[in-house]
Amino acid sequence: MTKAQLFWYLRLIPRYSGILGIAGLALLGFALLLYTQELKPYQRDLIDRENALAQRFQQLRVPAVASSVSDALPKLNRSDTFTFFLRALNELAAKNQIVITQVDYKNQVEADGKLQRYSLQFPANARYMQIRRFMLELQTIPGVRIETVNLQRQQISDDQVALQIQLSYLTEAH
């Protein structure tokens, strides 16, 4: 069929089909347009999402590697490092001009004998900024946790602050 014949048949469609045939062809063309412009992209997007969910599901099914978790955790000190910690605590207090008058110690075994917690409680006197620097530097030591802090000033005009601090030092028991 040539091009001229095709145009001749297309010119005959309105004559033989009538108004309802032309309306039907127009609706068919509109449905084809909606299918290609609206429905096909949604189907493609749905398939892409299903593939992404399947990949995530496969990633979740793979067991986590235990070594990556242990590498991310900070290493705890050995149980024989408590005296070195006490020396570091006193040096840190002296560096920040904090006067520690008395220290109470308590030793406790935890986690079925795998961990050992040393609890320390002591009063001290210093200025507020010195106490703040002391506590910030104290938190950087591995295994140290500041549990309670009580600051008190006798009079509003006093320069010195009375500090009551309780902290714990966690070590691995060997």
PDB file of C-alpha atoms in Angstrom:
ATOM      1  CA  MET A   1       0.000   0.000   0.000  1.00  0.00           C
ATOM      2  CA  THR A   2       1.356   3.355  -0.976  1.00  0.00           C
ATOM      3  CA  LYS A   3       1.172   6.598   0.827  1.00  0.00           C
ATOM      4  CA  ALA A   4      -1.522   7.969  -1.422  1.00  0.00           C
ATOM      5  CA  GLN A   5      -3.717   4.926  -0.849  1.00  0.00           C
ATOM      6  CA  LEU A   6      -3.359   5.241   2.945  1.00  0.00           C
ATOM      7  CA  PHE A   7      -4.477   8.888   2.874  1.00  0.00           C
ATOM      8  CA  TRP A   8      -7.418   7.952   0.628  1.00  0.00           C
ATOM      9  CA  TYR A   9      -8.603   5.320   3.184  1.00  0.00           C
ATOM     10  CA  LEU A  10      -8.128   7.747   6.082  1.00  0.00           C
ATOM     11  CA  ARG A  11     -10.372  10.296   4.269  1.00  0.00           C
ATOM     12  CA  LEU A  12     -13.085   7.649   3.939  1.00  0.00           C
ATOM     13  CA  ILE A  13     -13.187   6.842   7.714  1.00  0.00           C
ATOM     14  CA  PRO A  14     -15.452   9.764   8.679  1.00  0.00           C
ATOM     15  CA  ARG A  15     -17.862   8.945   5.832  1.00  0.00           C
ATOM     16  CA  TYR A  16     -18.298   5.280   6.782  1.00  0.00           C
ATOM     17  CA  SER A  17     -17.930   5.401  10.587  1.00  0.00           C
ATOM     18  CA  GLY A  18     -20.051   8.404  11.465  1.00  0.00           C
ATOM     19  CA  ILE A  19     -19.904  10.560  14.568  1.00  0.00           C
ATOM     20  CA  LEU A  20     -19.822   7.612  16.994  1.00  0.00           C
ATOM     21  CA  GLY A  21     -16.895   6.013  15.184  1.00  0.00           C
ATOM     22  CA  ILE A  22     -14.877   9.235  15.278  1.00  0.00           C
ATOM     23  CA  ALA A  23     -15.701   9.673  18.990  1.00  0.00           C
ATOM     24  CA  GLY A  24     -14.626   6.069  19.605  1.00  0.00           C
ATOM     25  CA  LEU A  25     -11.331   6.620  17.770  1.00  0.00           C
ATOM     26  CA  ALA A  26     -10.764   9.835  19.723  1.00  0.00           C
ATOM     27  CA  LEU A  27     -11.408   8.007  23.013  1.00  0.00           C
ATOM     28  CA  LEU A  28      -9.105   5.190  21.931  1.00  0.00           C
ATOM     29  CA  GLY A  29      -6.353   7.702  21.147  1.00  0.00           C
ATOM     30  CA  PHE A  30      -6.920   9.454  24.481  1.00  0.00           C
ATOM     31  CA  ALA A  31      -6.705   6.106  26.337  1.00  0.00           C
ATOM     32  CA  LEU A  32      -3.449   5.301  24.516  1.00  0.00           C
ATOM     33  CA  LEU A  33      -2.068   8.709  25.472  1.00  0.00           C
ATOM     34  CA  LEU A  34      -3.002   8.214  29.155  1.00  0.00           C
ATOM     35  CA  TYR A  35      -1.474   4.734  29.161  1.00  0.00           C
ATOM     36  CA  THR A  36       1.866   5.906  27.790  1.00  0.00           C
ATOM     37  CA  GLN A  37       2.055   9.166  29.764  1.00  0.00           C
ATOM     38  CA  GLU A  38       0.580   8.156  33.143  1.00  0.00           C
ATOM     39  CA  LEU A  39       0.439   4.404  33.677  1.00  0.00           C
ATOM     40  CA  LYS A  40       3.785   3.333  32.203  1.00  0.00           C
ATOM     41  CA  PRO A  41       5.894   5.650  34.453  1.00  0.00           C
ATOM     42  CA  TYR A  42       4.034   4.373  37.545  1.00  0.00           C
ATOM     43  CA  GLN A  43       4.699   0.794  36.541  1.00  0.00           C
ATOM     44  CA  ARG A  44       8.385   1.571  35.993  1.00  0.00           C
ATOM     45  CA  ASP A  45       8.596   3.331  39.370  1.00  0.00           C
ATOM     46  CA  LEU A  46       6.853   0.426  41.096  1.00  0.00           C
ATOM     47  CA  ILE A  47       9.287  -2.082  39.580  1.00  0.00           C
ATOM     48  CA  ASP A  48      12.272   0.074  40.648  1.00  0.00           C
ATOM     49  CA  ARG A  49      10.935   0.299  44.220  1.00  0.00           C
ATOM     50  CA  GLU A  50      10.334  -3.436  44.387  1.00  0.00           C
ATOM     51  CA  ASN A  51      13.913  -4.060  43.227  1.00  0.00           C
ATOM     52  CA  ALA A  52      15.281  -1.627  45.825  1.00  0.00           C
ATOM     53  CA  LEU A  53      13.246  -3.304  48.576  1.00  0.00           C
ATOM     54  CA  ALA A  54      14.462  -6.724  47.459  1.00  0.00           C
ATOM     55  CA  GLN A  55      18.081  -5.503  47.644  1.00  0.00           C
ATOM     56  CA  ARG A  56      17.531  -4.051  51.133  1.00  0.00           C
ATOM     57  CA  PHE A  57      15.899  -7.284  52.230  1.00  0.00           C
ATOM     58  CA  GLN A  58      18.922  -9.235  51.008  1.00  0.00           C
ATOM     59  CA  GLN A  59      21.254  -6.858  52.871  1.00  0.00           C
ATOM     60  CA  LEU A  60      19.253  -7.352  56.074  1.00  0.00           C
ATOM     61  CA  ARG A  61      19.388 -11.128  55.691  1.00  0.00           C
ATOM     62  CA  VAL A  62      23.204 -11.052  55.743  1.00  0.00           C
ATOM     63  CA  PRO A  63      24.379 -11.466  59.369  1.00  0.00           C
ATOM     64  CA  ALA A  64      26.307  -8.600  60.895  1.00  0.00           C
ATOM     65  CA  VAL A  65      30.026  -9.075  61.277  1.00  0.00           C
ATOM     66  CA  ALA A  66      30.966  -9.237  64.949  1.00  0.00           C
ATOM     67  CA  SER A  67      34.447  -7.839  64.437  1.00  0.00           C
ATOM     68  CA  SER A  68      33.107  -4.511  63.147  1.00  0.00           C
ATOM     69  CA  VAL A  69      31.093  -4.046  66.337  1.00  0.00           C
ATOM     70  CA  SER A  70      34.044  -4.838  68.569  1.00  0.00           C
ATOM     71  CA  ASP A  71      36.274  -2.480  66.562  1.00  0.00           C
ATOM     72  CA  ALA A  72      33.799   0.369  67.033  1.00  0.00           C
ATOM     73  CA  LEU A  73      33.698  -0.006  70.816  1.00  0.00           C
ATOM     74  CA  PRO A  74      36.445   1.645  72.818  1.00  0.00           C
ATOM     75  CA  LYS A  75      38.926  -0.747  74.373  1.00  0.00           C
ATOM     76  CA  LEU A  76      38.654  -1.011  78.135  1.00  0.00           C
ATOM     77  CA  ASN A  77      41.668  -0.915  80.370  1.00  0.00           C
ATOM     78  CA  ARG A  78      43.099  -3.957  82.069  1.00  0.00           C
ATOM     79  CA  SER A  79      42.319  -4.463  85.734  1.00  0.00           C
ATOM     80  CA  ASP A  80      45.878  -3.659  86.847  1.00  0.00           C
ATOM     81  CA  THR A  81      45.640  -0.089  85.518  1.00  0.00           C
ATOM     82  CA  PHE A  82      43.580   1.270  88.416  1.00  0.00           C
ATOM     83  CA  THR A  83      46.628   2.694  90.203  1.00  0.00           C
ATOM     84  CA  PHE A  84      47.681   4.421  86.981  1.00  0.00           C
ATOM     85  CA  PHE A  85      44.171   5.864  86.739  1.00  0.00           C
ATOM     86  CA  LEU A  86      44.439   7.215  90.294  1.00  0.00           C
ATOM     87  CA  ARG A  87      47.740   8.851  89.440  1.00  0.00           C
ATOM     88  CA  ALA A  88      46.209  10.381  86.283  1.00  0.00           C
ATOM     89  CA  LEU A  89      43.214  11.601  88.315  1.00  0.00           C
ATOM     90  CA  ASN A  90      45.470  13.343  90.830  1.00  0.00           C
ATOM     91  CA  GLU A  91      47.628  14.867  88.073  1.00  0.00           C
ATOM     92  CA  LEU A  92      44.502  16.087  86.316  1.00  0.00           C
ATOM     93  CA  ALA A  93      43.189  17.615  89.534  1.00  0.00           C
ATOM     94  CA  ALA A  94      46.530  19.313  90.213  1.00  0.00           C
ATOM     95  CA  LYS A  95      46.685  20.627  86.649  1.00  0.00           C
ATOM     96  CA  ASN A  96      43.247  22.224  87.042  1.00  0.00           C
ATOM     97  CA  GLN A  97      44.025  23.492  90.575  1.00  0.00           C
ATOM     98  CA  ILE A  98      41.366  21.337  92.219  1.00  0.00           C
ATOM     99  CA  VAL A  99      41.902  20.398  95.844  1.00  0.00           C
ATOM    100  CA  ILE A 100      40.784  16.827  96.568  1.00  0.00           C
ATOM    101  CA  THR A 101      40.595  16.226 100.288  1.00  0.00           C
ATOM    102  CA  GLN A 102      39.453  12.608 100.670  1.00  0.00           C
ATOM    103  CA  VAL A 103      38.554   9.735  98.289  1.00  0.00           C
ATOM    104  CA  ASP A 104      36.280   6.776  99.078  1.00  0.00           C
ATOM    105  CA  TYR A 105      36.770   3.669  96.923  1.00  0.00           C
ATOM    106  CA  LYS A 106      34.485   0.751  96.217  1.00  0.00           C
ATOM    107  CA  ASN A 107      35.258  -2.297  94.054  1.00  0.00           C
ATOM    108  CA  GLN A 108      32.528  -4.315  92.331  1.00  0.00           C
ATOM    109  CA  VAL A 109      32.637  -7.285  89.919  1.00  0.00           C
ATOM    110  CA  GLU A 110      30.113  -7.194  87.043  1.00  0.00           C
ATOM    111  CA  ALA A 111      29.062  -9.156  83.952  1.00  0.00           C
ATOM    112  CA  ASP A 112      29.754 -12.597  85.409  1.00  0.00           C
ATOM    113  CA  GLY A 113      33.265 -11.666  86.463  1.00  0.00           C
ATOM    114  CA  LYS A 114      34.303 -10.210  83.082  1.00  0.00           C
ATOM    115  CA  LEU A 115      34.244  -6.567  84.185  1.00  0.00           C
ATOM    116  CA  GLN A 116      35.407  -4.804  87.298  1.00  0.00           C
ATOM    117  CA  ARG A 117      33.979  -1.429  88.342  1.00  0.00           C
ATOM    118  CA  TYR A 118      35.825   0.872  90.717  1.00  0.00           C
ATOM    119  CA  SER A 119      33.543   3.515  92.237  1.00  0.00           C
ATOM    120  CA  LEU A 120      35.142   6.669  93.586  1.00  0.00           C
ATOM    121  CA  GLN A 121      33.512   9.453  95.557  1.00  0.00           C
ATOM    122  CA  PHE A 122      35.294  12.559  96.727  1.00  0.00           C
ATOM    123  CA  PRO A 123      34.738  16.177  97.719  1.00  0.00           C
ATOM    124  CA  ALA A 124      36.801  18.967  96.173  1.00  0.00           C
ATOM    125  CA  ASN A 125      37.047  22.759  96.128  1.00  0.00           C
ATOM    126  CA  ALA A 126      37.803  24.935  93.101  1.00  0.00           C
ATOM    127  CA  ARG A 127      36.433  27.606  90.819  1.00  0.00           C
ATOM    128  CA  TYR A 128      33.615  26.699  88.471  1.00  0.00           C
ATOM    129  CA  MET A 129      35.670  26.946  85.249  1.00  0.00           C
ATOM    130  CA  GLN A 130      38.401  24.775  86.748  1.00  0.00           C
ATOM    131  CA  ILE A 131      35.820  22.150  87.696  1.00  0.00           C
ATOM    132  CA  ARG A 132      34.339  22.280  84.216  1.00  0.00           C
ATOM    133  CA  ARG A 133      37.732  21.753  82.535  1.00  0.00           C
ATOM    134  CA  PHE A 134      38.504  18.946  84.980  1.00  0.00           C
ATOM    135  CA  MET A 135      35.261  17.122  84.183  1.00  0.00           C
ATOM    136  CA  LEU A 136      35.688  17.527  80.416  1.00  0.00           C
ATOM    137  CA  GLU A 137      39.194  16.090  80.562  1.00  0.00           C
ATOM    138  CA  LEU A 138      38.021  13.329  82.894  1.00  0.00           C
ATOM    139  CA  GLN A 139      35.408  12.170  80.387  1.00  0.00           C
ATOM    140  CA  THR A 140      38.070  11.587  77.728  1.00  0.00           C
ATOM    141  CA  ILE A 141      39.672   8.777  79.752  1.00  0.00           C
ATOM    142  CA  PRO A 142      38.408   5.370  78.500  1.00  0.00           C
ATOM    143  CA  GLY A 143      36.289   3.524  81.035  1.00  0.00           C
ATOM    144  CA  VAL A 144      35.456   6.609  83.143  1.00  0.00           C
ATOM    145  CA  ARG A 145      31.854   7.571  83.757  1.00  0.00           C
ATOM    146  CA  ILE A 146      30.789  10.528  85.858  1.00  0.00           C
ATOM    147  CA  GLU A 147      27.723   9.351  87.728  1.00  0.00           C
ATOM    148  CA  THR A 148      26.738  12.223  90.029  1.00  0.00           C
ATOM    149  CA  VAL A 149      27.925  15.778  90.532  1.00  0.00           C
ATOM    150  CA  ASN A 150      26.833  18.121  93.283  1.00  0.00           C
ATOM    151  CA  LEU A 151      28.016  21.743  93.172  1.00  0.00           C
ATOM    152  CA  GLN A 152      27.414  24.050  96.096  1.00  0.00           C
ATOM    153  CA  ARG A 153      28.467  27.578  96.960  1.00  0.00           C
ATOM    154  CA  GLN A 154      28.231  28.665 100.592  1.00  0.00           C
ATOM    155  CA  GLN A 155      27.569  32.318  99.790  1.00  0.00           C
ATOM    156  CA  ILE A 156      26.805  34.001  96.490  1.00  0.00           C
ATOM    157  CA  SER A 157      29.941  36.120  96.758  1.00  0.00           C
ATOM    158  CA  ASP A 158      32.266  33.120  97.250  1.00  0.00           C
ATOM    159  CA  ASP A 159      34.757  32.471  94.498  1.00  0.00           C
ATOM    160  CA  GLN A 160      35.220  28.794  95.382  1.00  0.00           C
ATOM    161  CA  VAL A 161      32.644  26.099  94.693  1.00  0.00           C
ATOM    162  CA  ALA A 162      32.325  22.939  96.775  1.00  0.00           C
ATOM    163  CA  LEU A 163      32.127  19.859  94.587  1.00  0.00           C
ATOM    164  CA  GLN A 164      30.936  16.382  95.504  1.00  0.00           C
ATOM    165  CA  ILE A 165      31.551  13.974  92.617  1.00  0.00           C
ATOM    166  CA  GLN A 166      30.956  10.282  92.165  1.00  0.00           C
ATOM    167  CA  LEU A 167      32.523   8.475  89.232  1.00  0.00           C
ATOM    168  CA  SER A 168      33.281   4.953  88.172  1.00  0.00           C
ATOM    169  CA  TYR A 169      36.215   3.387  86.362  1.00  0.00           C
ATOM    170  CA  LEU A 170      35.400   0.239  84.381  1.00  0.00           C
ATOM    171  CA  THR A 171      38.088  -2.312  83.525  1.00  0.00           C
ATOM    172  CA  GLU A 172      38.239  -5.773  82.035  1.00  0.00           C
ATOM    173  CA  ALA A 173      38.934  -8.440  84.644  1.00  0.00           C
ATOM    174  CA  HIS A 174      41.627 -10.950  83.631  1.00  0.00           C
TER     175      HIS A 174
END
